[in-house]
Coordinates of C-alpha atoms in Angstrom, one line a residue:
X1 CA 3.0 -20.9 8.7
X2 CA 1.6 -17.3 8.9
X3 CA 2.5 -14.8 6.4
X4 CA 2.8 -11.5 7.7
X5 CA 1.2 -8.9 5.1
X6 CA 2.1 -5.2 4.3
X7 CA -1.4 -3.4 3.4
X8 CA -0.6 -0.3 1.0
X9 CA -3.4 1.7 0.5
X10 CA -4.5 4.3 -2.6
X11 CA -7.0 7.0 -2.5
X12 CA -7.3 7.8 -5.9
X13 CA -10.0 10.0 -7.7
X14 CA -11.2 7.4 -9.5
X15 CA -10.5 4.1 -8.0
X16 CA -9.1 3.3 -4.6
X17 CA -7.3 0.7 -4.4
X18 CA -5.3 -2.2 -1.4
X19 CA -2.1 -3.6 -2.5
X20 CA -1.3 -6.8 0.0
X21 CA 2.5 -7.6 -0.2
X22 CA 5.2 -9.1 2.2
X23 CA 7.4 -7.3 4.1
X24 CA 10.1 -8.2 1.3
X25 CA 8.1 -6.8 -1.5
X26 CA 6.6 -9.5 -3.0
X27 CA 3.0 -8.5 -4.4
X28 CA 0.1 -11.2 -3.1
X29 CA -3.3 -9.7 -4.2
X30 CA -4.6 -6.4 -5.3
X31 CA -8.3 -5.4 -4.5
X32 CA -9.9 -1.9 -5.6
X33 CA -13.4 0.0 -5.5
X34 CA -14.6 3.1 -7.2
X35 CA -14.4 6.2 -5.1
X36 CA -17.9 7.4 -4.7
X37 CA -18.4 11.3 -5.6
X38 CA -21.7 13.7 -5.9
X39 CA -21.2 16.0 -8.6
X40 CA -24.3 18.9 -7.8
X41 CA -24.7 22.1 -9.2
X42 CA -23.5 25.0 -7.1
X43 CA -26.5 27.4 -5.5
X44 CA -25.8 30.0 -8.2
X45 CA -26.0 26.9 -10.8
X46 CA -22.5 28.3 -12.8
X47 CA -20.2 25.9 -11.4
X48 CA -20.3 21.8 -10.6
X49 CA -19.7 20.9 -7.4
X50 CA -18.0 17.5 -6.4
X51 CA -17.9 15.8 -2.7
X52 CA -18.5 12.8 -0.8
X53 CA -19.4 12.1 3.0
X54 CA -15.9 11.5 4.3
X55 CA -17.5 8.7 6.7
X56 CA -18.9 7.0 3.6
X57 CA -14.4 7.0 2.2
X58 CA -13.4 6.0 5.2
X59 CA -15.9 2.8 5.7
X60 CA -15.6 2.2 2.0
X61 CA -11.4 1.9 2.5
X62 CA -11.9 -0.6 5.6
X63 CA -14.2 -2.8 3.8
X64 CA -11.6 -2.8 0.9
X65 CA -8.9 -3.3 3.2
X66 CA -11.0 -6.5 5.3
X67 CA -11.4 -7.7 1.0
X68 CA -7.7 -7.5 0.5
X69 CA -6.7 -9.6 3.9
X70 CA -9.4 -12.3 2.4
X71 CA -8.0 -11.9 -1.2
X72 CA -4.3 -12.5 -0.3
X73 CA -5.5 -15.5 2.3
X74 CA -7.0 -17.2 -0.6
X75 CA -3.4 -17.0 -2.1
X76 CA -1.3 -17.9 0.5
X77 CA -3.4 -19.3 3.3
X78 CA -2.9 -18.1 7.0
X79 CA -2.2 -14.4 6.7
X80 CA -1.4 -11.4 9.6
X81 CA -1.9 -7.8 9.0
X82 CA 1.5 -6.5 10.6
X83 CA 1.2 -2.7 9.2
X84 CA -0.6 -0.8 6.9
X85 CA -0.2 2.5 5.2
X86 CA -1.9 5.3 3.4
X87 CA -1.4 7.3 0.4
X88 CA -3.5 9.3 -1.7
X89 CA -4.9 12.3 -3.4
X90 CA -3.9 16.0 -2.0
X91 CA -5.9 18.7 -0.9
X92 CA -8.8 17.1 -0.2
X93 CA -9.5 16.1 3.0
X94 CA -12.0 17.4 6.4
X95 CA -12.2 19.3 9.3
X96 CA -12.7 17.8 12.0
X97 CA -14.4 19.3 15.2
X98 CA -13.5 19.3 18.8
X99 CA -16.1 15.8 18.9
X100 CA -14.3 14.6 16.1
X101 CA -17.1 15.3 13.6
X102 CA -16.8 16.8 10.1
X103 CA -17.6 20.0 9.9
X104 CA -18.4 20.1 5.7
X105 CA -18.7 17.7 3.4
X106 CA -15.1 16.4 1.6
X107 CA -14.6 18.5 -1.3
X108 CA -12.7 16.7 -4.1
X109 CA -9.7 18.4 -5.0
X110 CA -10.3 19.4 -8.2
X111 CA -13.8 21.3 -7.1
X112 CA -14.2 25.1 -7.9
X113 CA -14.9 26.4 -4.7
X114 CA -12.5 29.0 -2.9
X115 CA -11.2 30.4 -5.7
X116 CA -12.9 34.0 -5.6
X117 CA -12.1 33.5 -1.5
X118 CA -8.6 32.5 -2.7
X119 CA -8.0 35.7 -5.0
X120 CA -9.5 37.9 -1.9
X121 CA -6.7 37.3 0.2
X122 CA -4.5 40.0 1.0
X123 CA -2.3 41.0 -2.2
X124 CA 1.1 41.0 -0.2
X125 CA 0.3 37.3 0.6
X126 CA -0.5 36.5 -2.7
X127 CA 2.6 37.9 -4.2
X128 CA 4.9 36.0 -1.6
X129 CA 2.6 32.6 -2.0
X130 CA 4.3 30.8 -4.8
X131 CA 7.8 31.7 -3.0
X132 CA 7.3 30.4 0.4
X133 CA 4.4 27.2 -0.2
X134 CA 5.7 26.0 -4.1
X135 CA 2.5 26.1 -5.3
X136 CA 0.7 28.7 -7.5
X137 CA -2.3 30.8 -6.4
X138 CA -5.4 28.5 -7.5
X139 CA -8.2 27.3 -5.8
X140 CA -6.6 23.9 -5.9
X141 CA -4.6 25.0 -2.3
X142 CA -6.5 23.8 0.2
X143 CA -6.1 27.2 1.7
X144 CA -8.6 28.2 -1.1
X145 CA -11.2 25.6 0.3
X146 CA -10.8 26.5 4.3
X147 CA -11.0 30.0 2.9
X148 CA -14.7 29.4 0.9
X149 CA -15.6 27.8 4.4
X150 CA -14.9 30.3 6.7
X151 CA -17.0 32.5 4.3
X152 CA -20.1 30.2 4.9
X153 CA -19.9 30.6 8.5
X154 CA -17.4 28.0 9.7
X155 CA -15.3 29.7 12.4
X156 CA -11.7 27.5 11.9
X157 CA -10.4 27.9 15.9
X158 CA -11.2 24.6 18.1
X159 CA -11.4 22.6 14.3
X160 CA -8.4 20.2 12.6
X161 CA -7.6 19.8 9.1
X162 CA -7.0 16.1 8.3
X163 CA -6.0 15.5 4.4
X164 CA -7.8 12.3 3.0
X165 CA -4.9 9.8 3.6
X166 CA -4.9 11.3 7.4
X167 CA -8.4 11.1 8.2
X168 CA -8.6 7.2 7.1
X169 CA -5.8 6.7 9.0
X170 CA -7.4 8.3 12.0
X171 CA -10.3 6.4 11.7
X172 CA -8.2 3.4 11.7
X173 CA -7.0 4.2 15.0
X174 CA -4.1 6.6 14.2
X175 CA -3.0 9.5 16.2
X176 CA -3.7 12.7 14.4
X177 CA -0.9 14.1 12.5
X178 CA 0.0 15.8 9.0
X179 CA 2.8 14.4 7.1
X180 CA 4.9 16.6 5.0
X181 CA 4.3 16.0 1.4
X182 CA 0.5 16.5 2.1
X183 CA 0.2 19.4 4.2
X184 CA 2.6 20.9 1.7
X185 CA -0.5 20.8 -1.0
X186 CA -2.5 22.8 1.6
X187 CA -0.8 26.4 1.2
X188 CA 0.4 27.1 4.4
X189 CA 3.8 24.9 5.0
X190 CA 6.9 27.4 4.9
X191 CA 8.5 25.7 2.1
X192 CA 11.9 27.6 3.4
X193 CA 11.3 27.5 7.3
X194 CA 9.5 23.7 7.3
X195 CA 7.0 25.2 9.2
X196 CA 3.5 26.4 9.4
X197 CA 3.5 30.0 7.6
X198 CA 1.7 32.3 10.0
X199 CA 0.8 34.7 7.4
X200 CA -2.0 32.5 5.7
X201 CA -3.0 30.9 8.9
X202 CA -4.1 34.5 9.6
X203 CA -5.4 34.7 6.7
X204 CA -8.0 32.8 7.5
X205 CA -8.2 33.7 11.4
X206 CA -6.5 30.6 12.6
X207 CA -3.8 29.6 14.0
X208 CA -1.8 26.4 14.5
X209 CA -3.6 24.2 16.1
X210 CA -5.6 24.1 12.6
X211 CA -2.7 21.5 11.4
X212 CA -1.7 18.8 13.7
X213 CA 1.3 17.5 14.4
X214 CA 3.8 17.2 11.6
X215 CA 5.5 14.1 10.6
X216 CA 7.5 12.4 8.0
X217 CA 5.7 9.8 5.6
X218 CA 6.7 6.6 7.2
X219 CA 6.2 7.5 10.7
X220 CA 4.3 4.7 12.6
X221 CA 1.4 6.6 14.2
X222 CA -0.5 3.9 16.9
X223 CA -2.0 0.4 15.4
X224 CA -5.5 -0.3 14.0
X225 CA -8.1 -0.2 16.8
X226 CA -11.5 0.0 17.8
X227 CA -15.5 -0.8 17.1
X228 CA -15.9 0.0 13.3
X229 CA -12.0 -1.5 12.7
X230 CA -12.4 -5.0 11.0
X231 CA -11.2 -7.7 14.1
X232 CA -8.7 -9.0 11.0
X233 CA -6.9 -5.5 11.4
X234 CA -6.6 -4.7 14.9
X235 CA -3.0 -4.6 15.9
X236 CA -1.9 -3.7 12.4
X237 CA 1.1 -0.3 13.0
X238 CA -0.6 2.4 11.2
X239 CA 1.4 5.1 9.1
X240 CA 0.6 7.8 6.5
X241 CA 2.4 7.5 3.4
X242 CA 1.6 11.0 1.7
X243 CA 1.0 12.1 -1.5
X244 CA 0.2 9.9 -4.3
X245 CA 2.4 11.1 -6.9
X246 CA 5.7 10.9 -5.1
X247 CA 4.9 7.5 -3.2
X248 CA 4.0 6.2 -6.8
X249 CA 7.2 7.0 -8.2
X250 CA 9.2 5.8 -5.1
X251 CA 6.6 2.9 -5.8
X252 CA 8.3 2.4 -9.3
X253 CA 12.0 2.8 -7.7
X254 CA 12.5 6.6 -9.1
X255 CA 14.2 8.4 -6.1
X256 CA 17.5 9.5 -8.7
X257 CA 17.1 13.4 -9.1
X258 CA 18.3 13.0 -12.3
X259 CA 15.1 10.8 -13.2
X260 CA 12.0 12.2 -14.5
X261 CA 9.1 9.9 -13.2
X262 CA 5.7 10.0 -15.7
X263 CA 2.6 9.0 -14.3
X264 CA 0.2 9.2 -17.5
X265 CA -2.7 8.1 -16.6
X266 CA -6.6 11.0 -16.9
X267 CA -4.1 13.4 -15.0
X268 CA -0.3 13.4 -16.1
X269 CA 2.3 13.8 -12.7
X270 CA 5.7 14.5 -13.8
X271 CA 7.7 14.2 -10.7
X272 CA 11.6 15.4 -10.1
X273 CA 13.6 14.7 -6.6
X274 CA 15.2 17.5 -5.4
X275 CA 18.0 16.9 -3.2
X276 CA 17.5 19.5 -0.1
X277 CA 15.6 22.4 -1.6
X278 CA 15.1 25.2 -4.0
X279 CA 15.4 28.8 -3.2
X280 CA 12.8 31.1 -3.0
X281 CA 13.0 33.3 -6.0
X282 CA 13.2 29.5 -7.9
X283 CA 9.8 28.5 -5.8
X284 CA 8.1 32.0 -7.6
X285 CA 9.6 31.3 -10.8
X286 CA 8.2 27.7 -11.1
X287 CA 5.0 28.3 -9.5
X288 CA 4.6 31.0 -11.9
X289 CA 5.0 28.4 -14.8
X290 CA 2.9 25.9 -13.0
X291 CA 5.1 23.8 -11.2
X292 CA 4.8 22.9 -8.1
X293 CA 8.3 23.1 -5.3
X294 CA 7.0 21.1 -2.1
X295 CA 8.4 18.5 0.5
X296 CA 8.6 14.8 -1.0
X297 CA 7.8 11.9 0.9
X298 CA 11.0 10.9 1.3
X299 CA 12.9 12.7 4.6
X300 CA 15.3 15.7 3.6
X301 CA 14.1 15.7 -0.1
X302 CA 11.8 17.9 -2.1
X303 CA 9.8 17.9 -5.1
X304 CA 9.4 19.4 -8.4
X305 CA 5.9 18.4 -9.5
X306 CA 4.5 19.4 -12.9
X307 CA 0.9 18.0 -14.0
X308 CA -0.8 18.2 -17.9
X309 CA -4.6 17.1 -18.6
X310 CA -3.1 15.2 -21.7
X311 CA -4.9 12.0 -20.3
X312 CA -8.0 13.7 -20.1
X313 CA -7.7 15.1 -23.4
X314 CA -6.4 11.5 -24.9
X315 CA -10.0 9.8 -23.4
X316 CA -11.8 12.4 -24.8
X317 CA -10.3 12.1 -28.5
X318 CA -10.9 8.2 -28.2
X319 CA -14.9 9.2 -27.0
X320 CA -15.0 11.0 -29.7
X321 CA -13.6 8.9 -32.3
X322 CA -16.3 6.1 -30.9
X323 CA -13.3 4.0 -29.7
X324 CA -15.4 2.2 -27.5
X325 CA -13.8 -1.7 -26.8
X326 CA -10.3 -2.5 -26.5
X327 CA -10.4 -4.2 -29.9
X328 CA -11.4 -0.5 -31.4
X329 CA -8.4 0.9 -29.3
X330 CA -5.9 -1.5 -30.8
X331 CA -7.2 -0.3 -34.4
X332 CA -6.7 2.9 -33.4
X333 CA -3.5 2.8 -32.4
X334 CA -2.4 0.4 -35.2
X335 CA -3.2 3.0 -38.1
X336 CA -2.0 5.9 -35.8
X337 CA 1.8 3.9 -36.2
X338 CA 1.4 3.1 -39.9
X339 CA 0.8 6.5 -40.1
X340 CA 4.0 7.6 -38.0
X341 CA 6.2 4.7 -39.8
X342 CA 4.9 6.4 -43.3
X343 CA 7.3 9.5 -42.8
X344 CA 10.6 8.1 -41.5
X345 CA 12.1 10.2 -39.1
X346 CA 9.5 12.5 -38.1
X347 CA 7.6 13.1 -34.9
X348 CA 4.0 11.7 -33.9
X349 CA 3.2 15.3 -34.4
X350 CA 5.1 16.3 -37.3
X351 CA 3.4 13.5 -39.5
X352 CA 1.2 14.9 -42.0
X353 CA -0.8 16.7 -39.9
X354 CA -0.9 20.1 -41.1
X355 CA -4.9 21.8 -41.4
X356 CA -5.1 19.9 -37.7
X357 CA -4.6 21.6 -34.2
X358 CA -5.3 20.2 -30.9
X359 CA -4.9 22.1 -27.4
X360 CA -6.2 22.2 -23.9
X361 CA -3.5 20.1 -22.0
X362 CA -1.9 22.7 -19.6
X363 CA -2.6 21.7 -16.4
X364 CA -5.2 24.6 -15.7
X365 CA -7.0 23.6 -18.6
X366 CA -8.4 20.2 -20.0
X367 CA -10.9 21.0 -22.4
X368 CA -10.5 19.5 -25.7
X369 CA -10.6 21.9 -28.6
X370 CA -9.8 20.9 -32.2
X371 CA -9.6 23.0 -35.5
X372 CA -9.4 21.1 -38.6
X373 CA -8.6 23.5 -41.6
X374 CA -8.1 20.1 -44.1
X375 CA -9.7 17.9 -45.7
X376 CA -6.6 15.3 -45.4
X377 CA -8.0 14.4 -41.7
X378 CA -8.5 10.8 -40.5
X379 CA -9.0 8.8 -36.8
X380 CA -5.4 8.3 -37.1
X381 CA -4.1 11.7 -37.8
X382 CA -6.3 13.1 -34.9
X383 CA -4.9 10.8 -32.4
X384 CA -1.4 11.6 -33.3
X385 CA -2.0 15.3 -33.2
X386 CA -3.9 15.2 -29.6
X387 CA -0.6 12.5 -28.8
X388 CA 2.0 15.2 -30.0
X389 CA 0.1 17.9 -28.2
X390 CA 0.2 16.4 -24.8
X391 CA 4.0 15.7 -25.6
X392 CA 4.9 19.3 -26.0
X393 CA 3.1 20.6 -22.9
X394 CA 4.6 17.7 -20.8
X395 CA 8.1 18.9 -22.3
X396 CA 7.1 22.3 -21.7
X397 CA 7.2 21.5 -17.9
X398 CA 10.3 19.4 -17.5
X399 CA 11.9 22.6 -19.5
X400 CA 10.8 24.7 -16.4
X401 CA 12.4 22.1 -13.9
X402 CA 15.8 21.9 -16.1
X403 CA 16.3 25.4 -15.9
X404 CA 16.3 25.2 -12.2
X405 CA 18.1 22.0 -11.4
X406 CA 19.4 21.2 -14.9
X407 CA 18.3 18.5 -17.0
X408 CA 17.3 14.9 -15.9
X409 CA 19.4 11.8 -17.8
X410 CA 16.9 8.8 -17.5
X411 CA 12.8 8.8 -17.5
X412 CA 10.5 6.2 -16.1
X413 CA 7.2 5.6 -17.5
X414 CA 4.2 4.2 -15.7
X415 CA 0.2 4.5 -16.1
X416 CA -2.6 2.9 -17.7
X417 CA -2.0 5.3 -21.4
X418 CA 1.3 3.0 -21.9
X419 CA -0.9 0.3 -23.0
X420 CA -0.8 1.7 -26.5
X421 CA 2.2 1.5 -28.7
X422 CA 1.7 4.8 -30.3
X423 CA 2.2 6.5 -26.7
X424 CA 4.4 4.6 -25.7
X425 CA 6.7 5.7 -28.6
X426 CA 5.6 9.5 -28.2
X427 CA 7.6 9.0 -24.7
X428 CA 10.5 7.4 -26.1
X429 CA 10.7 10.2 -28.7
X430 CA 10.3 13.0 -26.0
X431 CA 12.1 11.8 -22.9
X432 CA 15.8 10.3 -21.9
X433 CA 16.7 7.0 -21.8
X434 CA 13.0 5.3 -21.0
X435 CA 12.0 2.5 -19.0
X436 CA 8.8 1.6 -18.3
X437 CA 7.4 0.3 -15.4
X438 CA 4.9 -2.7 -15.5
X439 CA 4.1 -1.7 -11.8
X440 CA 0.2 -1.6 -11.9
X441 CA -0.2 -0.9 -8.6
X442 CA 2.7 1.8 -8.0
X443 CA 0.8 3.9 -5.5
X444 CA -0.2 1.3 -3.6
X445 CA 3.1 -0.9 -4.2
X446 CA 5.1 2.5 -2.5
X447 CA 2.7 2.4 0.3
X448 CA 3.7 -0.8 1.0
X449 CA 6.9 0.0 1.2
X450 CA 6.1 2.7 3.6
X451 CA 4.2 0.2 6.0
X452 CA 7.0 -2.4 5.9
X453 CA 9.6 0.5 7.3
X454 CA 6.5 1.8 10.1
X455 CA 6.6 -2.0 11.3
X456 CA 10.4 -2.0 11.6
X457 CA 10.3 0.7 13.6
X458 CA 7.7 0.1 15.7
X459 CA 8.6 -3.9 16.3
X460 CA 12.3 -2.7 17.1
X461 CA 11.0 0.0 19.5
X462 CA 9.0 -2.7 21.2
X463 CA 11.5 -5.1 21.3
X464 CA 14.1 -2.8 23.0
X465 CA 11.1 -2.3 26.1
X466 CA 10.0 1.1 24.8
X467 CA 6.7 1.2 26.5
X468 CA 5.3 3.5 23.3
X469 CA 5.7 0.4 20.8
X470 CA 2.2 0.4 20.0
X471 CA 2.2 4.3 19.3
X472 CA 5.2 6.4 18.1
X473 CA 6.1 9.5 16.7
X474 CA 9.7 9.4 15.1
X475 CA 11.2 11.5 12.8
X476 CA 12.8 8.8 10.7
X477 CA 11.6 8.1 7.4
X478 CA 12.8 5.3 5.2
X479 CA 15.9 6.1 3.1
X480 CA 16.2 5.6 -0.7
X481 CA 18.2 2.8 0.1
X482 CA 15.5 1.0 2.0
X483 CA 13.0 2.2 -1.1
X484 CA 15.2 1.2 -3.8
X485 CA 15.7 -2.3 -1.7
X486 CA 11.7 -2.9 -1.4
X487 CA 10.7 -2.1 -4.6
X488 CA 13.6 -4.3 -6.4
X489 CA 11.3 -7.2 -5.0
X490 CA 14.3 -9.4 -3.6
X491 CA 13.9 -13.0 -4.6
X492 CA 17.8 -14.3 -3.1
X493 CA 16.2 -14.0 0.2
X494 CA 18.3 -11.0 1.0
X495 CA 17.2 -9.2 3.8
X496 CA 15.9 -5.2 3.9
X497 CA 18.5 -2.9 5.6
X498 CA 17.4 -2.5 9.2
X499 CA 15.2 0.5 9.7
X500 CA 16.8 3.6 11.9
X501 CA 15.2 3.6 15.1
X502 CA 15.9 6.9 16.8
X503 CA 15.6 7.9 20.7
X504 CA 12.2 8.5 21.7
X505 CA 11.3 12.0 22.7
X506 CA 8.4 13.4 24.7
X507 CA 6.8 16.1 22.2
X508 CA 4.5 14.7 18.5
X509 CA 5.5 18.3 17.7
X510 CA 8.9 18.5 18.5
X511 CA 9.9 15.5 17.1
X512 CA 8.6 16.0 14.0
X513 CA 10.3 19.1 13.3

């Protein structure tokens, strides 16, 4: 017997990673790689540069994917890739010219560049930007990045912008297209209208054939094909999944816009569903404070996205402590809950602790600072205080999203920090009715889920004798319901609801929309 396998694929900044499951959820074999960057200093030598050859991240993910067909055969013997889809980091991604070639380098997301470009933009824009995109004016847009290019020569008519989980796609044989929750981190989606905003295409003297078709996440976009495509792939429906955050926590079964979902991992995601959408003056008022208002992967919904550098600052504090083995960590966090328990009742940053200050979370920040004005300091009490830090700036973010869509009732939890107990309480203490999720995969896990509804589609569209079964656009996303059913991974042999299948209409662009 064959076992028909649901590839969910993760982009990270760090590590990407290929999540094999079955088209019921069940989790066969995980694979993952390092994500190859070149940090360089910039010509003037002030600022660190980081990118990567995007045809170097797109063989690297095919070879990872051919590893994780292998992987989950030595599991379960005679395997088929029936779909596979992409997620991953935002912002990031190339420009593709009229041959298909890319223009520049991929510029991590997190790079420098664009920001004086991005400040240079005409004020009026820049006053209405946080309004009508959801995201504030920072050189993380990737407006800000196709702005710095134009200013090195690159004339944007007769070039694409692909994000990262769209160009892999592409080279796996995919139709061009941008999915919502991605091309929402680029700066010029309408956050209102759903559409491009002409005003910053301008910007940048282009127009709309810069971004190509849009799509929901989900939509089943042609099957794996051609030369440099591993032969174990071909076949395979292809479908972007969008953006990494939101696909995790639909990956952890958080779709409830009463739920806060917290990623805490080097960069801490706290993600709220919105059902329909925000207003504008609510856009300004939360981009203002650092939150981002932008389409969510799931059809009809948005997203409040809020972000800290707590993580970063946690891996720091352990650096610096010389917390070097996972022995020393468990030390650590031992004497840092003795130390807690010692004054019943009080907060991990409440807890004798005065004489020590710790800051550098916000999300526009991450450098560690300390002052210690005590000599009543220890490992212990350091850790707490950088813990108790992070805690306030993550609360400081959810206090921005309550004010606009009132406060959330239940909290899930994922990400590699929730391996220590003293975190783990610091979340418990700070957030409503916690649970937290043992998903290690939960990008890749909500990919999967993704890929499993792109195969419904697409073998239902086949099966009724539509002749574009092996490439659709479809409007249709996957529905909480179908979410919530995948990532309960059924064991009663319960079937997933049948995915919507819609009538097929003649325009990428018009059936997007």
């Amino acid at each position: 017997m064959t076992t028909g396998l649901m590839l969910g694929v993760d982009i990270g900044t760090s590590d990407s990673k290929v999540l094999a499951t079955t088209a019921d959820g069940t989790e066969i074999a995980a694979v993952s790689t390092p994500t190859r960057w070149r940090s360089h200093p910039s010509p003037s030598g002030d600022q660190t540069w980081t990118d990567t050859d995007p045809e170097l991240l797109a063989r690297t993910v095919l070879e990872l994917l051919e590893r994780a067909v292998d992987a989950a055969g030595a599991q379960v013997g005679a395997v088929s890739v029936q779909a596979i889809a992409i997620t991953g980091m935002a912002e990031a991604g190339v420009l593709l010219d009229a041959d298909s070639r890319p223009a520049h380098p991929l510029i991590a997301w997190f790079d420098p560049r664009g920001g004086d470009e991005m400040l240079a933009l005409d004020s009026d824009l820049l006053d209405q930007f946080g309004g009508r995109t959801g995201l504030p004016v920072s050189a993380l847009a990737t407006l800000a990045k196709l702005a710095w290019m134009r200013k090195q020569g690159t004339s944007l008519p007769g070039r694409q912008w692909l994000s990262v989980p769209e160009f892999v796609a592409h080279r796996l044989g995919a139709g061009r297209a941008a999915e919502f929750s991605l091309v929402a981190r680029t700066g010029l989606l309408d956050q209102e209208s759903g559409e491009l905003w002409p005003e910053a295409l301008a910007a940048i003297g282009a127009d709309e054939s810069l971004v190509p078709p849009l799509v929901v996440a989900g939509t089943p976009l042609g099957r794996a094909a051609g030369g440099s495509v591993p032969a174990v792939l071909h076949g395979a429906v292809l479908t972007v999944a969008g953006h990494d955050h939101p696909v995790a926590a639909v990956g952890c079964g958080v779709t409830a816009a009463d739920t806060v979902f917290d990623s805490f991992g080097t960069a801490e995601a706290l993600v709220r569903s919105v059902d329909g959408n925000v207003d504008f003056q609510a856009r300004r008022r939360l981009a203002l404070g650092g939150v981002n208002s932008v389409h969510h992967v799931l059809a009809g919904q948005r997203l409040l996205l809020g972000g800290t550098k707590a993580g970063l600052l946690l891996r720091r504090t352990v650096d610096l402590l010389g917390v070097a083995t996972a022995e020393h960590r468990d030390r650590l966090d031992a004497a840092a809950c003795a130390l807690a328990d010692s004054s019943a009742g009080a907060g991990p940053d409440d807890v004798g602790l005065a004489g020590i200050r710790v800051w550098g979370a916000a999300n526009d920040d991450g450098a560690l600072r300390i002052t210690v004005t005590t000599d009543n300091v220890s490992p212990a009490a350091l850790w707490l205080t950088a813990v108790g830090h992070g805690v306030k700036e993550a609360a400081r973010c959810l206090e921005l999203m309550a004010a606009e869509i009132g406060p959330a009732t239940s909290a899930v939890v994922a990400g590699g920090w929730m391996r220590m107990e003293s975190v783990r309480r610091s979340k418990i203490d700070s957030l409503p009715d916690v649970r937290f999720s043992d998903r290690s995969q939960a990008g890749a896990f909500g990919a999967a889920m993704f890929a499993a509804h792109a195969f419904a589609v697409a073998e239902e569209m086949a099966a009724s004798g539509d002749p574009a079964g092996d490439r659709i656009w479809s409007p249709i996303g996957p529905s909480p319901e179908f979410a919530a059913r995948f990532t309960a991974m059924p064991t009663d042999g319960v079937a997933l609801p049948a995915a919507a299948v819609p009538p097929r209409r003649s325009s990428p662009l018009e059936t997007a929309k």
